[in-house]
XYZ file of C-alpha atoms in Angstrom:
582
model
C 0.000 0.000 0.000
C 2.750 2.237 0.720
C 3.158 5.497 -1.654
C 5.828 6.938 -0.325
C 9.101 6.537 2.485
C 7.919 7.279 5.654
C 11.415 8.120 7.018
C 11.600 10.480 3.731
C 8.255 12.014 4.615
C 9.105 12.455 8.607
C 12.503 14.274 7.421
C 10.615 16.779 4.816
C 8.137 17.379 7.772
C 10.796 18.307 9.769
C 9.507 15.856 12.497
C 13.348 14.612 12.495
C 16.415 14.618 11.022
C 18.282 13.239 8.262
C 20.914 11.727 11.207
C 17.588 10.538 12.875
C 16.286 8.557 9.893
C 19.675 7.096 9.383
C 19.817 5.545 13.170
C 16.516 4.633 12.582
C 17.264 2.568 9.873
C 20.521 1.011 11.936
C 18.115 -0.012 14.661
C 16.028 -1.409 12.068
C 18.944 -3.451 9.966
C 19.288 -4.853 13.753
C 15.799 -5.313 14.986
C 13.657 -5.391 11.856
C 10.193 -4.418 12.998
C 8.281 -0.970 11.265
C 9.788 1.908 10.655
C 7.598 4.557 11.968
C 7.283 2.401 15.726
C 11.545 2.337 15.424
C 10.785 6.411 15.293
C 8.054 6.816 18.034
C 10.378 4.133 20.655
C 13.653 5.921 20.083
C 11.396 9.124 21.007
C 12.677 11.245 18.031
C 9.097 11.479 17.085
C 5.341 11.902 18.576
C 2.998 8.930 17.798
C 0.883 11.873 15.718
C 3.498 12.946 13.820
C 4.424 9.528 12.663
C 0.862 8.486 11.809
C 0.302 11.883 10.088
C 3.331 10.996 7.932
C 2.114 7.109 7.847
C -1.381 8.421 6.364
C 0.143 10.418 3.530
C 2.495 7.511 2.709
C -0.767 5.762 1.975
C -2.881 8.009 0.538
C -4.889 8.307 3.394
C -6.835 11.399 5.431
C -5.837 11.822 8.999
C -8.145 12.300 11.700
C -6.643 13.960 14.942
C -9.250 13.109 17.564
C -8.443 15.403 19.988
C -9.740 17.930 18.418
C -11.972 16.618 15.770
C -15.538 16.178 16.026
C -17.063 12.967 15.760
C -20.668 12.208 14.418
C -22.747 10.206 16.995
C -24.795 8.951 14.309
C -21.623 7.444 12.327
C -20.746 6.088 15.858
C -23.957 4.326 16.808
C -23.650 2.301 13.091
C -20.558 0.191 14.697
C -21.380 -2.146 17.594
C -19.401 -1.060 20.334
C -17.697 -5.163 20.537
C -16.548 -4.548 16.689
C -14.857 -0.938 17.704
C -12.896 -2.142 20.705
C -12.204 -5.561 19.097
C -10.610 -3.887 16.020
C -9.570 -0.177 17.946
C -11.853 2.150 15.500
C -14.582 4.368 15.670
C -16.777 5.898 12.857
C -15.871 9.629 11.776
C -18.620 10.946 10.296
C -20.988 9.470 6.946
C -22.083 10.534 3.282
C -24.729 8.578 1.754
C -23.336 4.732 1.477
C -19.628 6.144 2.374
C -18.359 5.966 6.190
C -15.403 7.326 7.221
C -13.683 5.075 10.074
C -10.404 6.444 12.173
C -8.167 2.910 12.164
C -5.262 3.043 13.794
C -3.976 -0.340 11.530
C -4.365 0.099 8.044
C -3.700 -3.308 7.288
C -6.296 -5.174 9.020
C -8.721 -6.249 6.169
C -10.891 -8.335 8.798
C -11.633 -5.226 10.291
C -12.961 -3.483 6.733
C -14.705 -6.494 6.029
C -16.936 -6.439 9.442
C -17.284 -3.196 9.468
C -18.934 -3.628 5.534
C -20.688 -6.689 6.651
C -22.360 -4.517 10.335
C -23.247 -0.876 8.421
C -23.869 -1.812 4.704
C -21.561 0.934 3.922
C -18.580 1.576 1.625
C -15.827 1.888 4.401
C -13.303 4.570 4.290
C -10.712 3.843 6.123
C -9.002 6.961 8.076
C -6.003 7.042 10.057
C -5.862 8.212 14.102
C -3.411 7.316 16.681
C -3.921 4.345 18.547
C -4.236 6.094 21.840
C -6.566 8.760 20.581
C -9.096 6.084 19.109
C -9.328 4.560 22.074
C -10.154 7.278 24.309
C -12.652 8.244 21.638
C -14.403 5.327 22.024
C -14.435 5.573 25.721
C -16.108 8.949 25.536
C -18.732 8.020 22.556
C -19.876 4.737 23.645
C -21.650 4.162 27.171
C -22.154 0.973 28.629
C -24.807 0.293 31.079
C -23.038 -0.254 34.901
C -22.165 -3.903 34.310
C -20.543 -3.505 31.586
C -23.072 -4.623 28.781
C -25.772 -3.007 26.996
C -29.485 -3.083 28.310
C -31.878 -5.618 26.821
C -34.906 -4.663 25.090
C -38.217 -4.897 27.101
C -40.701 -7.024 24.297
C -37.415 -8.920 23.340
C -38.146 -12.935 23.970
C -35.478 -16.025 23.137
C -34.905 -18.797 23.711
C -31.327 -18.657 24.728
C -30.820 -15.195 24.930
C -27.225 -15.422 26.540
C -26.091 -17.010 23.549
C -26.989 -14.016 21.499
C -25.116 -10.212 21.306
C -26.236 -8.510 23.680
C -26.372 -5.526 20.818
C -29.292 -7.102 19.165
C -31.847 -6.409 22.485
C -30.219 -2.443 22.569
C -30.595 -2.423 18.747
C -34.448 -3.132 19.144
C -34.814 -1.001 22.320
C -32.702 1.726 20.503
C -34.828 1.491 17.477
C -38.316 1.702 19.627
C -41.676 0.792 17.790
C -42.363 3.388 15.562
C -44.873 3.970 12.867
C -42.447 6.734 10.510
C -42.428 4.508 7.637
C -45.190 3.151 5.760
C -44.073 -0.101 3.717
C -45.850 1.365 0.231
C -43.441 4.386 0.709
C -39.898 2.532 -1.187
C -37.973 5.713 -0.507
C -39.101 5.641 3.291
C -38.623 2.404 3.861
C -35.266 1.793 2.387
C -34.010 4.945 4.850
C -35.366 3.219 7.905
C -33.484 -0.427 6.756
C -30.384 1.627 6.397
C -30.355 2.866 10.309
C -27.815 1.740 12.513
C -30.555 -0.370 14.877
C -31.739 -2.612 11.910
C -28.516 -3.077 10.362
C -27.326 -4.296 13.802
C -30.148 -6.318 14.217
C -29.653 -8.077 11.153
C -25.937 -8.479 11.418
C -26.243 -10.244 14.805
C -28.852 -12.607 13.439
C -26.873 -13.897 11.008
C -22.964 -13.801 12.793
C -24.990 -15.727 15.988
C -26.563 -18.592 13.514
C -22.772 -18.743 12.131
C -21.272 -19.146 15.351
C -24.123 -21.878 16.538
C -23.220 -23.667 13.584
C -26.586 -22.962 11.508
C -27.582 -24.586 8.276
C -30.447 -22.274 7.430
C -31.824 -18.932 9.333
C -35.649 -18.439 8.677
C -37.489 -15.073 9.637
C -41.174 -15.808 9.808
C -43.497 -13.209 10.683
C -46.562 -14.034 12.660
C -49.872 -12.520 13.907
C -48.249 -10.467 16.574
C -44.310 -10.643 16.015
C -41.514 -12.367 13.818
C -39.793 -15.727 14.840
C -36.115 -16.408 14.269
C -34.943 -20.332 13.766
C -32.246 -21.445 13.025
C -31.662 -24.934 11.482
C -28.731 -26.554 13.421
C -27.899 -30.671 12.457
C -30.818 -30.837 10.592
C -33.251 -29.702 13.128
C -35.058 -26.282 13.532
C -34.741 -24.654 16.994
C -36.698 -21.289 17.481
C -33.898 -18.485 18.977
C -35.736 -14.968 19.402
C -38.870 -13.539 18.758
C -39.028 -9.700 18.047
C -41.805 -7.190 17.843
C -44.002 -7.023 15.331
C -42.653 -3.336 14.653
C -39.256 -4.560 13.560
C -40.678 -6.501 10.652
C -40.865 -4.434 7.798
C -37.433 -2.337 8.278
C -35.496 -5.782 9.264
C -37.212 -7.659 5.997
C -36.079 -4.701 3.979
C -32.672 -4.685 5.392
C -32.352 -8.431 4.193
C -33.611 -7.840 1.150
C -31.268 -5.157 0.348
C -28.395 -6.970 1.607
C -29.384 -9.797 -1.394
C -29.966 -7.431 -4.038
C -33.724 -7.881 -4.096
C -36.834 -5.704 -5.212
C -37.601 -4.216 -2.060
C -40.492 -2.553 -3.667
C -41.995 -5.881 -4.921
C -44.161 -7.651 -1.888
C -46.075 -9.890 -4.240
C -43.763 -12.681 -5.309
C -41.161 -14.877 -4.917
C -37.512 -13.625 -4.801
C -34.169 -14.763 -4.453
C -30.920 -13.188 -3.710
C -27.490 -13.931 -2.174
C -25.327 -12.629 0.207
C -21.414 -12.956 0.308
C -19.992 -13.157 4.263
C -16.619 -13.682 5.217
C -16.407 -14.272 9.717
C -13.353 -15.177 11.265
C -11.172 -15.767 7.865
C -13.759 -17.999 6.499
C -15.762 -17.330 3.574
C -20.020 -18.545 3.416
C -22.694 -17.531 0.976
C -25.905 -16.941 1.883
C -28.969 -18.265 -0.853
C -31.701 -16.160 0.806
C -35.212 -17.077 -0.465
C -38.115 -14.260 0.220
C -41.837 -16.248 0.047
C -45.169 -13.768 0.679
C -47.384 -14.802 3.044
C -50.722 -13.767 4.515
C -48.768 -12.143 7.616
C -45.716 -11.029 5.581
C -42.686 -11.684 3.784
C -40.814 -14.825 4.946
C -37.125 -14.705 4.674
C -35.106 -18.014 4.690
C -31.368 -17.754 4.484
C -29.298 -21.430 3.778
C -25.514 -20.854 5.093
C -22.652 -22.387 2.644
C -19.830 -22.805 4.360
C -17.102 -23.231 1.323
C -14.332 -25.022 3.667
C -16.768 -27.732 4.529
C -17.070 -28.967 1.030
C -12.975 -30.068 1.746
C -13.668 -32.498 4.767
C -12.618 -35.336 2.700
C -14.317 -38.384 2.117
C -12.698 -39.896 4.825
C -14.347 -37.478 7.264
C -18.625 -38.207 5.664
C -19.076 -41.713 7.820
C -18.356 -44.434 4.619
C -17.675 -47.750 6.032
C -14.191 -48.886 4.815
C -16.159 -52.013 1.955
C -18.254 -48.750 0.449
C -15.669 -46.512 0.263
C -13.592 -48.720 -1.433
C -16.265 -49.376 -4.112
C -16.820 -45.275 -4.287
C -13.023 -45.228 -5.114
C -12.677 -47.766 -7.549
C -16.763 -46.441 -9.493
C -15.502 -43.292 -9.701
C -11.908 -44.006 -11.001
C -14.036 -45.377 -13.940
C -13.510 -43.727 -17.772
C -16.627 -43.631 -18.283
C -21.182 -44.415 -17.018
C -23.049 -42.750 -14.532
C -22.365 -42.143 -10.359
C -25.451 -40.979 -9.036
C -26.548 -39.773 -5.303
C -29.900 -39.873 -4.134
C -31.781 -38.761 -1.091
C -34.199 -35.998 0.225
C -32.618 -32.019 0.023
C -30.694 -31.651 2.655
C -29.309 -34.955 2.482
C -25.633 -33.667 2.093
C -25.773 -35.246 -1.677
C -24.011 -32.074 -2.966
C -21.596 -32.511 -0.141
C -20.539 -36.058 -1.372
C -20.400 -34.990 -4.606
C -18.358 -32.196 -4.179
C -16.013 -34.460 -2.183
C -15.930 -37.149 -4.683
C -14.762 -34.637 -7.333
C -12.079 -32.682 -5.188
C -10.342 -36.432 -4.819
C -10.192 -36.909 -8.225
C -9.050 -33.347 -9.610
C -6.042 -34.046 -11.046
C -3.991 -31.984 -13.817
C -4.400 -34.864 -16.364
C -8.732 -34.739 -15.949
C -10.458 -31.958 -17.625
C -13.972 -31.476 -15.403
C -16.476 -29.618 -15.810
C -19.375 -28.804 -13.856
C -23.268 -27.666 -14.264
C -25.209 -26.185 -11.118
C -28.399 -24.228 -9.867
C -26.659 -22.094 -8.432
C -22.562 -22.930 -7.771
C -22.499 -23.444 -4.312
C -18.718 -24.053 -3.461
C -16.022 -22.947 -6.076
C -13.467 -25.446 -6.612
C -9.900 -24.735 -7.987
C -8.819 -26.951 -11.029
C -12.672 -27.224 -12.341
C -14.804 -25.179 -14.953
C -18.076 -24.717 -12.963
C -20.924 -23.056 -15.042
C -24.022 -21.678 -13.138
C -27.524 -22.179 -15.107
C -28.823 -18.780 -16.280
C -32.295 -19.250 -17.275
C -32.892 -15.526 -17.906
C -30.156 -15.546 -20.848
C -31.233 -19.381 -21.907
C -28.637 -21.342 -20.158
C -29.860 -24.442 -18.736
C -28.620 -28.067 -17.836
C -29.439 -29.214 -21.029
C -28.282 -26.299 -23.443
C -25.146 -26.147 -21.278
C -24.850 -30.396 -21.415
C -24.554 -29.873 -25.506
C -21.840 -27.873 -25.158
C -19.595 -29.593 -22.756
C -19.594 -32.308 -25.187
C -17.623 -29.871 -27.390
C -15.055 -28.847 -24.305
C -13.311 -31.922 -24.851
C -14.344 -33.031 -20.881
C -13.308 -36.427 -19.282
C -15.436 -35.600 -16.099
C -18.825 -33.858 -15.858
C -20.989 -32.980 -13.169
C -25.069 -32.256 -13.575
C -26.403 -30.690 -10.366
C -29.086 -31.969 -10.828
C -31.037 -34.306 -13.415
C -34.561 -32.867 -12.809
C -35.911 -33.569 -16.484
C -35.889 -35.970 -19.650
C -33.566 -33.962 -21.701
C -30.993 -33.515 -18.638
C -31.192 -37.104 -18.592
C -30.746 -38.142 -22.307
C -27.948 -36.114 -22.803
C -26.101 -36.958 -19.405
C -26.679 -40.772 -20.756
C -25.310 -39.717 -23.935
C -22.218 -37.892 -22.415
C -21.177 -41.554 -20.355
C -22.239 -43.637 -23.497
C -19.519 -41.581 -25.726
C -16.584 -41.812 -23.027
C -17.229 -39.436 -20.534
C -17.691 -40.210 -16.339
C -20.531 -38.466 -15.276
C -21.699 -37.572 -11.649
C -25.250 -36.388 -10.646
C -28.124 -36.283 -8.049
C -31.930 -37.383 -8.123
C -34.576 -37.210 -5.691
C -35.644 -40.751 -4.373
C -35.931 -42.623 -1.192
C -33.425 -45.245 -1.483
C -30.469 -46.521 -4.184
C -32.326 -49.364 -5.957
C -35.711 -46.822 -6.938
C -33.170 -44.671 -8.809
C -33.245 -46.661 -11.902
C -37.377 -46.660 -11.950
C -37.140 -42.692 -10.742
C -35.361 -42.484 -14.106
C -37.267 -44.547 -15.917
C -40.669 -43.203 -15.083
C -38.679 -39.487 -16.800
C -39.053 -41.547 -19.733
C -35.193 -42.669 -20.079
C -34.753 -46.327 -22.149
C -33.908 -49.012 -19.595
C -31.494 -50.201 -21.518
C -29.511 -47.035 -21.830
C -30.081 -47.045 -17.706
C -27.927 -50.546 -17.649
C -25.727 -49.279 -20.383
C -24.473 -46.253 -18.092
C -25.552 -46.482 -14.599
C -22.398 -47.753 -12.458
C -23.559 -47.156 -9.245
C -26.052 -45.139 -7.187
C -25.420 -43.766 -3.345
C -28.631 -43.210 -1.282
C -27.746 -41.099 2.190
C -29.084 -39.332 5.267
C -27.498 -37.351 7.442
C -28.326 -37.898 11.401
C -27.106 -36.226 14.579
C -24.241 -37.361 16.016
C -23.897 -37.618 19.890
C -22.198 -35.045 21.717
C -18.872 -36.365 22.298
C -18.857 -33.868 25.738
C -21.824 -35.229 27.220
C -22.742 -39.051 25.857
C -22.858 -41.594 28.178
C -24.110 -45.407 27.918
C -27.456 -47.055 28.556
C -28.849 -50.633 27.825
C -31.515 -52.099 25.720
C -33.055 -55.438 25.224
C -31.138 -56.815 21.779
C -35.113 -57.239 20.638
C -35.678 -53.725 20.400
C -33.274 -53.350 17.541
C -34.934 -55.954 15.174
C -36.295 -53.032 13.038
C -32.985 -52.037 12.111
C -32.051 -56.389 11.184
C -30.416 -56.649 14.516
C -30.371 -60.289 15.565
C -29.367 -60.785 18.937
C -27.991 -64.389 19.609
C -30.651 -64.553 23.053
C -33.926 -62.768 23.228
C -32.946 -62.042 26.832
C -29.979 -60.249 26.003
C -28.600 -56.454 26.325
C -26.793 -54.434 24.244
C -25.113 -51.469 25.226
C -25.739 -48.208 23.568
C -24.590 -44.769 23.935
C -26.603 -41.040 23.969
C -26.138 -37.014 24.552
C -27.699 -36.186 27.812
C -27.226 -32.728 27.005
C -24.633 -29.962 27.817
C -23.802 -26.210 26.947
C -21.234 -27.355 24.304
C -24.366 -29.339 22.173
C -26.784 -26.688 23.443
C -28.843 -29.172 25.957
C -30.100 -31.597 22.528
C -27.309 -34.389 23.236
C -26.296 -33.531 19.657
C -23.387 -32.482 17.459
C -22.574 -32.261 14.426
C -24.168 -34.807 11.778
C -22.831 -38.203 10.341
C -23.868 -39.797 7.148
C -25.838 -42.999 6.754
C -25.645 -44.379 3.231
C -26.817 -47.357 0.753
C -24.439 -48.034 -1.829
C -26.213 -49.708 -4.866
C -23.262 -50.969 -7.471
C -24.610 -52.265 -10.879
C -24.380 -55.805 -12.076
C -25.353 -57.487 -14.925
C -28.012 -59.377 -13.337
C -29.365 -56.132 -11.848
C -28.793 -54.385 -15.458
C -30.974 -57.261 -16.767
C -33.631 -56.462 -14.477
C -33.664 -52.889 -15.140
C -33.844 -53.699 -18.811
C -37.084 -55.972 -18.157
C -38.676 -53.259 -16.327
C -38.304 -55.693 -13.171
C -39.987 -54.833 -9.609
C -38.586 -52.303 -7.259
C -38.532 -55.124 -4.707
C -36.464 -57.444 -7.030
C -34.000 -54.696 -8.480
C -33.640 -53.972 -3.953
C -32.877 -57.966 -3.366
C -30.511 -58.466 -6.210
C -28.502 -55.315 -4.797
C -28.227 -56.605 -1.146
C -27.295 -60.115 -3.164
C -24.320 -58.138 -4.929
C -23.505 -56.517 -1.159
C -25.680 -53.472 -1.159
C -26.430 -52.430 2.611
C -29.897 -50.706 3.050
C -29.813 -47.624 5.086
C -31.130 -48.849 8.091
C -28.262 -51.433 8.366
C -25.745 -48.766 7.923
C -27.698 -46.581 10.562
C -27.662 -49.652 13.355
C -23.516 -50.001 12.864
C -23.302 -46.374 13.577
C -25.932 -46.797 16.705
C -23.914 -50.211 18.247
C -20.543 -47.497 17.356
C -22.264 -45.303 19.505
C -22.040 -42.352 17.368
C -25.333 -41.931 17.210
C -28.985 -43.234 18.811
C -31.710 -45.645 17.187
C -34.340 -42.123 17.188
C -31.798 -40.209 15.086
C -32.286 -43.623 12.739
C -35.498 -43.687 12.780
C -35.913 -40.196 12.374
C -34.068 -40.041 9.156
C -34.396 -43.253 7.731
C -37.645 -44.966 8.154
C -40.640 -43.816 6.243
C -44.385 -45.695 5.838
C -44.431 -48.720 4.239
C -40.420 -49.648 4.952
């Protein structure tokens, strides 16, 4: 970043000498550490003249704020944790722009919170450290023990796991009636306040830190519930008045690019976040309903995708077989299961094992959820005519030797991912079915020929994901062997017990006895009896038999090794697994 010498620019000041600089730099040819510090500790210069040169060296306004007035409202946009975490305060604001006194200009986390908390373009300013800090003791007051006061009408369910600057953001705010929702103009100027922005910020940095899937903001009949999704479960966090809906809806919306002015549709948007080094993007949905707009954010974390396949819960046999299907030149890898089955996970996985210099891969998605380095991912654009199919022709022309279809949601998708393995190409995908073995009919009933299905289909991996046990608070218990028959335990004596292991609940798994999820899966590989009976247009039930003949566990078998492993309990199982009729 640096313009200009700061020892040069301290010298032309006058601040000290040439013989000053030059001792300066001995110390430093010694000691290497910054320049300008080297200055301040040798005490040939104040700690204001050195950031007053520092802040011209970089092209940067200095703030001296001693003397300089400071704009409360610019103050009140920035949480007080965020300016003494960081040492800045907020200067003063123009439209989008805020000026913020930093006293390290090279502290990009600090910029990037500071975006994420105001909305605003941030423009960094530089103050002595010393001065910033006294500044922020005088503009920010803290209530006598040391935290700010909670809201009165402000309800949770766990409301010392939340910032405490979401309850003062909401009593701050109070319930006013200044903005009517018809008036766009209005209404954006109350989602840009400091209060909402806050409020919105803490919402979504809390459900990152409790390890949140999805946030949903529902309004009601008298207020709007929070949940956030957390291992597959939804657990309600806060309530807040009815008053806050409209500005904090709007705030959301603007933070995803959406129509704030359109109420009467659909929308979707996304929202880039990087917290603590790590990057996650937000796919926020907006749904009207008869109390409001409902707001439901999914979280991406883009590290998870690189757990490894090691890391998902594969039995040693299955992932041996994933290995050796997906080494394959050429047919079809598919995984099945409900959404939010981690399928997408797997996949991703699967494809960051094989990137390799020598494959060319190529990917097709709705949207690109995790960018992977090494791969041409294309994102279908329905709006400009790019869909799976239309894209599918062309990859044929890219010369690929992997491809991956987010999704094969139609008959065309289908034919042409068929034709892509039948001409040389390895191709993994996802469908939507219960189990491995109803893949095959799932794909027949799009109206695919059988015998293309047998012709390409290699294998086909049905998972869940279930709660794990809390590894801080799980403890053993006994059961009768008999009560595990539904899962195809058989115990060797009616009479005997196994022993079994659950959560019984702590602060580090938030009192459920869960954390974290493992995957249960049901690894169908194709044979050429099973390819016969695909061709034939053979039962479900047969096509199910002849896999468990050729090895296939079924997802409840998988699910009781992981229950006698202890890592998780015969509800989560059933929870996830079993449906009517199975």
């Amino acid at each position: 970043m640096t313009r200009k010498d700061i020892g040069e620019l301290l010298v032309a000041k006058k601040a000290i000498t040439a013989e000053q600089l030059a001792q300066s730099r001995e110390v430093q040819r010694s000691a290497p550490g910054d320049l300008g510090r080297i200055v301040i500790d040798l005490g040939f210069a104040t700690d204001k003249q050195v950031t007053q040169a520092r802040a011209e060296a970089l092209g940067l306004q200095f703030v001296d704020l001693s003397t300089a007035r400071v704009d409360s409202g610019a103050v009140n946009m920035v949480p007080e944790r965020l300016a003494k975490q960081h040492n800045l305060i907020a200067v003063s604001k123009n439209g989008t722009k805020l000026i913020v006194a930093i006293s390290d200009p090279n502290n990009p986390i600090a910029l990037q919170d500071l975006r994420l908390a105001t909305g605003c373009q941030i423009l960094p300013a530089l103050a002595t450290e010393d001065d910033i800090s006294e500044a922020i003791r005088r503009n920010y007051r803290a209530s006598d023990d040391g935290n700010l006061p909670t809201a009165v009408g402000v309800q949770s369910a766990n409301l010392t796991s939340l910032d405490s600057s979401l309850s003062a953001a909401i009593a701050s705010y109070g319930a006013r009636e200044d903005a009517s929702e018809e008036d766009v103009e209005a209404m954006t100027k109350v989602a840009e306040e400091a209060p909402i922005i806050r409020i919105a910020h803490t919402i979504i940095l809390q459900a990152i830190r409790d390890g949140a899937s999805d946030i949903h903001v529902e309004p009601d009949r008298r207020g709007v519930r929070v949940r956030y999704r957390i291992d597959g479960v939804l657990h309600e966090t806060m309530s807040v008045p009815k008053y806050i809906q409209a500005p904090l809806i709007s705030r959301l919306k603007i933070m995803a690019e959406m129509n704030i002015a359109e109420r009467r549709i659909p929308q979707d948007g996304r929202i880039p976040i990087t917290h603590e080094k790590k990057d996650y993007d937000m796919r926020v949905s907006c749904l009207p309903t008869i109390f409001g707009e409902k707001i439901v954010m999914r979280i991406l974390d883009k590290s998870s995708v690189l757990l490894g396949m090691s890391k998902l819960g594969f039995t040693p046999e299955d992932q041996a077989v994933i290995d050796e299907l997906t080494m394959q030149p050429n047919g079809m890898f598919l995984s099945t299961g409900p959404t939010g089955s981690g399928k997408t996970t797997t996949q991703y996985s699967v494809l960051h094992k094989i990137n390799s210099i020598e494959r060319n891969i190529i990917t097709i998605e709705d949207p690109v959820e995790y960018q992977l380095g090494g791969i041409s991912q294309v994102q279908v654009n329905k709006k400009a005519g790019l869909t799976f199919g239309g894209a599918l022709r062309s990859f044929l022309r890219q010369d690929p030797d992997i491809i991956m279809v987010g999704e094969m949601r139609d008959l065309e998708t289908a034919e042409i991912a068929v034709e892509a393995s039948l001409t040389g190409h390895l191709v993994l995908s996802t469908l939507h079915t219960n189990d491995a073995p109803s893949a095959v009919i799932r794909m027949v009933d799009m109206g695919v020929e059988p015998y293309l299905i047998s012709a390409t289909v290699i294998g086909v991996l049905a998972q869940r994901l279930a709660r794990r046990n809390c590894s801080n608070c799980k403890v053993p218990f006994q059961v009768p062997g008999t009560e595990l028959r539904r899962f195809g335990f058989k115990p060797n004596n009616p009479d005997d017990m196994v022993t079994l292991y659950r959560g019984q609940g702590c602060e580090t798994c938030r009192h459920t006895g869960y954390k974290g999820r493992i995957g249960i899966y049901e690894l169908m590989r194709m044979n050429d009896y099973i390819a016969e009976l695909v061709v034939h247009r053979a039962p479900l039930a047969d096509i199910r038999e002849a896999s468990k003949a050729n090895g296939m566990h079924e997802l409840k078998e998988d699910g009781l090794l992981k229950v006698l492993e202890g890592v998780t309990t015969p509800d989560e199982v059933m929870r996830v697994v079993f449906t009517a009729g199975h």
